[in-house]
Amino acid sequence: MASSISFLGSYSGIDSATIDSMIQAESGKLVQYTNKQTSITAEKNAWKDINTRLDSLFTKLGALGEAKTFLSKIATTSDATKVAITANTDAVASNYAVEVEQLATSTQVTSNIIDSAIGKTSKDKLGLNGTFTILNHEKTSPEVDGKPTTGGFEIKILKEDSLKDIVGKINEVSKETGIEAKIVDNRIIMTDSKMGARTMTFGGKLTDDKGIVIDDSNMAEALGFGISPDQVIEGKSAILTVDGIEVERDTNTITDAVEGLTIDLKGVTEASKPVTIGIKEDTDTTVKAFKDFVDQYNSTLTFIGDQLDVGDPSVESNTTGALVGDSSLMRLQSSLRSLITGAANTGNASYKNLESIGISVDRYGAATLDTEKLKTALADDSTAVKKMLFQTTTTETAGEDEKGEPTTITTEKEIGIAQKMRALVDTYISEKTGIIATKSETYDKSLKDLSNSITKFNERLVKKRENYVAMFTRLDTAMMEAESQLAYLQSQFSTTK
């Protein structure tokens, strides 16, 4: 098959380069599309960054309303090797003297040497067959919570089981029994997971190869649990005094002796030498929460300002923010500045706005925190400071229910400065109804439409180029044929002379 021959430009002088120039001259609309695409993408990304900053601001504002922000406590102890202390928000700032007379311990039962284990390792078969029964403190008591107890926990023992296998089976049910086992010198040590004076007993039966119980047999005795008194170390309760009041508990972690305090006993104290524990207000946590808010507020407002910046219009290469003139963003900027300088009725005329507790705003909108002024306000009236940020009022008005009967309508309104700022921010960052989500959808639609327009425009340019190539190819072909005919005519005239 002969290859096709292109005559493009052979006679007319209009070649592929010329056609490319013609197509390029018609591509102005495409440049407009791509520039618009770049602009919209920049706007969308700017709003995405604003959303991230607003979301963080929303979180920082919320932290100001958490109990731990204002009620956090610092706990100290004069001897952490004897008494450790943790305080939650319910703790009262005060000092306590703690003496530890006795630590709580768990009941422990140690088996005698297991006859079938003599001369063997913990991995060798013991040749015992039958069942081993564990009765924990609850099972050995006549009744628990007013209900009679039933049988214990039964474990099946096989001839091929080693001492290690048997201990493994005991520990498999330790969550139910509350008793854990370990091996020391081919003996089994059973330990109650709970502390205090608790009991545990063991039983079970030995069986032959056919599963028939051997008379007067006892699996517990075969495993070394006689039980003689010297095998049992009975658990004890913790005994301590707090400010002279004796406390006894079956644990070394005591949470119910002093409200808001967890007292962790580590060792016995010397007589008449109590450990002093102190609880005080943790103002550092409060100050940090305010600092985090101020820092995030400034970061957010600075970024918003950058996006609205018109630059210097008198400069030829002027650069502006991605969202210059955006009314939604200007409204957000104005509202945030207005709210941070707003006031709230706290019941204390000395503390009615953020400036009164140390947060001032300069003429450029930047906020500054005076930590000493804030600490003074917190020490003077922390309740007023909290009310300034978070406060809900309730109003009741007369109305009618669905049946037209008279009723009282209760309306709650959040009037705290932090609450108002969070409400404003939420109108922008809400995932479903927020302004930013709505704008993002609009941007996505515009970008999709532009992408379709660009695709169609490119298709038209490709088609136009094909038409140009075909048209000028026909022109070159026609000119070639005309030249050939002219040459023929000239040759004919030459022969007739």
mmCIF file with all atom_site columns, N, CA and C in Angstrom, residues 79 81-82 99-103 239 265-271 273 275:
data_model
loop_
_atom_site.group_PDB
_atom_site.id
_atom_site.type_symbol
_atom_site.label_atom_id
_atom_site.label_alt_id
_atom_site.label_comp_id
_atom_site.label_asym_id
_atom_site.label_entity_id
_atom_site.label_seq_id
_atom_site.pdbx_PDB_ins_code
_atom_site.Cartn_x
_atom_site.Cartn_y
_atom_site.Cartn_z
_atom_site.occupancy
_atom_site.B_iso_or_equiv
_atom_site.pdbx_formal_charge
_atom_site.auth_seq_id
_atom_site.auth_comp_id
_atom_site.auth_asym_id
_atom_site.auth_atom_id
_atom_site.pdbx_PDB_model_num
ATOM 1  N N  . ASP A 1 79  ? 6.172  13.113 100.243 1.00 0.00 ? 79  ASP A N  1
ATOM 2  C CA . ASP A 1 79  ? 6.939  11.874 100.073 1.00 0.00 ? 79  ASP A CA 1
ATOM 3  C C  . ASP A 1 79  ? 6.185  10.944 99.116  1.00 0.00 ? 79  ASP A C  1
ATOM 4  N N  . THR A 1 81  ? 7.208  8.382  97.687  1.00 0.00 ? 81  THR A N  1
ATOM 5  C CA . THR A 1 81  ? 7.531  6.958  97.863  1.00 0.00 ? 81  THR A CA 1
ATOM 6  C C  . THR A 1 81  ? 6.581  6.293  98.851  1.00 0.00 ? 81  THR A C  1
ATOM 7  N N  . LYS A 1 82  ? 5.848  7.122  99.595  1.00 0.00 ? 82  LYS A N  1
ATOM 8  C CA . LYS A 1 82  ? 4.883  6.584  100.569 1.00 0.00 ? 82  LYS A CA 1
ATOM 9  C C  . LYS A 1 82  ? 3.438  6.832  100.120 1.00 0.00 ? 82  LYS A C  1
ATOM 10 N N  . GLU A 1 99  ? -1.179 9.284  107.211 1.00 0.00 ? 99  GLU A N  1
ATOM 11 C CA . GLU A 1 99  ? -0.286 8.278  107.793 1.00 0.00 ? 99  GLU A CA 1
ATOM 12 C C  . GLU A 1 99  ? -0.733 6.907  107.294 1.00 0.00 ? 99  GLU A C  1
ATOM 13 N N  . VAL A 1 100 ? 0.225  6.091  106.871 1.00 0.00 ? 100 VAL A N  1
ATOM 14 C CA . VAL A 1 100 ? -0.081 4.752  106.362 1.00 0.00 ? 100 VAL A CA 1
ATOM 15 C C  . VAL A 1 100 ? 0.415  3.728  107.368 1.00 0.00 ? 100 VAL A C  1
ATOM 16 N N  . GLU A 1 101 ? -0.525 3.036  108.001 1.00 0.00 ? 101 GLU A N  1
ATOM 17 C CA . GLU A 1 101 ? -0.166 2.014  108.988 1.00 0.00 ? 101 GLU A CA 1
ATOM 18 C C  . GLU A 1 101 ? 0.077  0.661  108.330 1.00 0.00 ? 101 GLU A C  1
ATOM 19 N N  . GLN A 1 102 ? -0.693 0.370  107.287 1.00 0.00 ? 102 GLN A N  1
ATOM 20 C CA . GLN A 1 102 ? -0.588 -0.951 106.657 1.00 0.00 ? 102 GLN A CA 1
ATOM 21 C C  . GLN A 1 102 ? -1.044 -0.880 105.208 1.00 0.00 ? 102 GLN A C  1
ATOM 22 N N  . LEU A 1 103 ? -0.304 -1.516 104.319 1.00 0.00 ? 103 LEU A N  1
ATOM 23 C CA . LEU A 1 103 ? -0.686 -1.585 102.912 1.00 0.00 ? 103 LEU A CA 1
ATOM 24 C C  . LEU A 1 103 ? -1.605 -2.773 102.687 1.00 0.00 ? 103 LEU A C  1
ATOM 25 N N  . ILE A 1 239 ? -4.678 0.235  105.900 1.00 0.00 ? 239 ILE A N  1
ATOM 26 C CA . ILE A 1 239 ? -5.121 1.042  107.041 1.00 0.00 ? 239 ILE A CA 1
ATOM 27 C C  . ILE A 1 239 ? -4.332 2.347  107.016 1.00 0.00 ? 239 ILE A C  1
ATOM 28 N N  . LEU A 1 265 ? -1.385 4.488  97.817  1.00 0.00 ? 265 LEU A N  1
ATOM 29 C CA . LEU A 1 265 ? -0.455 4.123  98.888  1.00 0.00 ? 265 LEU A CA 1
ATOM 30 C C  . LEU A 1 265 ? 0.722  3.338  98.325  1.00 0.00 ? 265 LEU A C  1
ATOM 31 N N  . LYS A 1 266 ? 1.931  3.780  98.686  1.00 0.00 ? 266 LYS A N  1
ATOM 32 C CA . LYS A 1 266 ? 3.157  3.144  98.184  1.00 0.00 ? 266 LYS A CA 1
ATOM 33 C C  . LYS A 1 266 ? 3.962  2.449  99.281  1.00 0.00 ? 266 LYS A C  1
ATOM 34 N N  . GLY A 1 267 ? 3.865  2.963  100.502 1.00 0.00 ? 267 GLY A N  1
ATOM 35 C CA . GLY A 1 267 ? 4.637  2.385  101.599 1.00 0.00 ? 267 GLY A CA 1
ATOM 36 C C  . GLY A 1 267 ? 4.104  2.836  102.947 1.00 0.00 ? 267 GLY A C  1
ATOM 37 N N  . VAL A 1 268 ? 4.556  2.146  104.002 1.00 0.00 ? 268 VAL A N  1
ATOM 38 C CA . VAL A 1 268 ? 4.130  2.457  105.362 1.00 0.00 ? 268 VAL A CA 1
ATOM 39 C C  . VAL A 1 268 ? 4.957  3.633  105.875 1.00 0.00 ? 268 VAL A C  1
ATOM 40 N N  . THR A 1 269 ? 4.279  4.588  106.503 1.00 0.00 ? 269 THR A N  1
ATOM 41 C CA . THR A 1 269 ? 4.979  5.763  107.040 1.00 0.00 ? 269 THR A CA 1
ATOM 42 C C  . THR A 1 269 ? 5.450  5.489  108.465 1.00 0.00 ? 269 THR A C  1
ATOM 43 N N  . GLU A 1 270 ? 6.429  6.277  108.897 1.00 0.00 ? 270 GLU A N  1
ATOM 44 C CA . GLU A 1 270 ? 6.909  6.161  110.269 1.00 0.00 ? 270 GLU A CA 1
ATOM 45 C C  . GLU A 1 270 ? 5.873  6.758  111.222 1.00 0.00 ? 270 GLU A C  1
ATOM 46 N N  . ALA A 1 271 ? 5.859  6.245  112.428 1.00 0.00 ? 271 ALA A N  1
ATOM 47 C CA . ALA A 1 271 ? 4.893  6.722  113.425 1.00 0.00 ? 271 ALA A CA 1
ATOM 48 C C  . ALA A 1 271 ? 5.061  8.212  113.667 1.00 0.00 ? 271 ALA A C  1
ATOM 49 N N  . LYS A 1 273 ? 4.901  10.585 111.722 1.00 0.00 ? 273 LYS A N  1
ATOM 50 C CA . LYS A 1 273 ? 5.549  11.319 110.634 1.00 0.00 ? 273 LYS A CA 1
ATOM 51 C C  . LYS A 1 273 ? 4.687  11.212 109.379 1.00 0.00 ? 273 LYS A C  1
ATOM 52 N N  . VAL A 1 275 ? 2.645  11.998 105.861 1.00 0.00 ? 275 VAL A N  1
ATOM 53 C CA . VAL A 1 275 ? 2.955  12.607 104.568 1.00 0.00 ? 275 VAL A CA 1
ATOM 54 C C  . VAL A 1 275 ? 1.969  13.752 104.363 1.00 0.00 ? 275 VAL A C  1
#
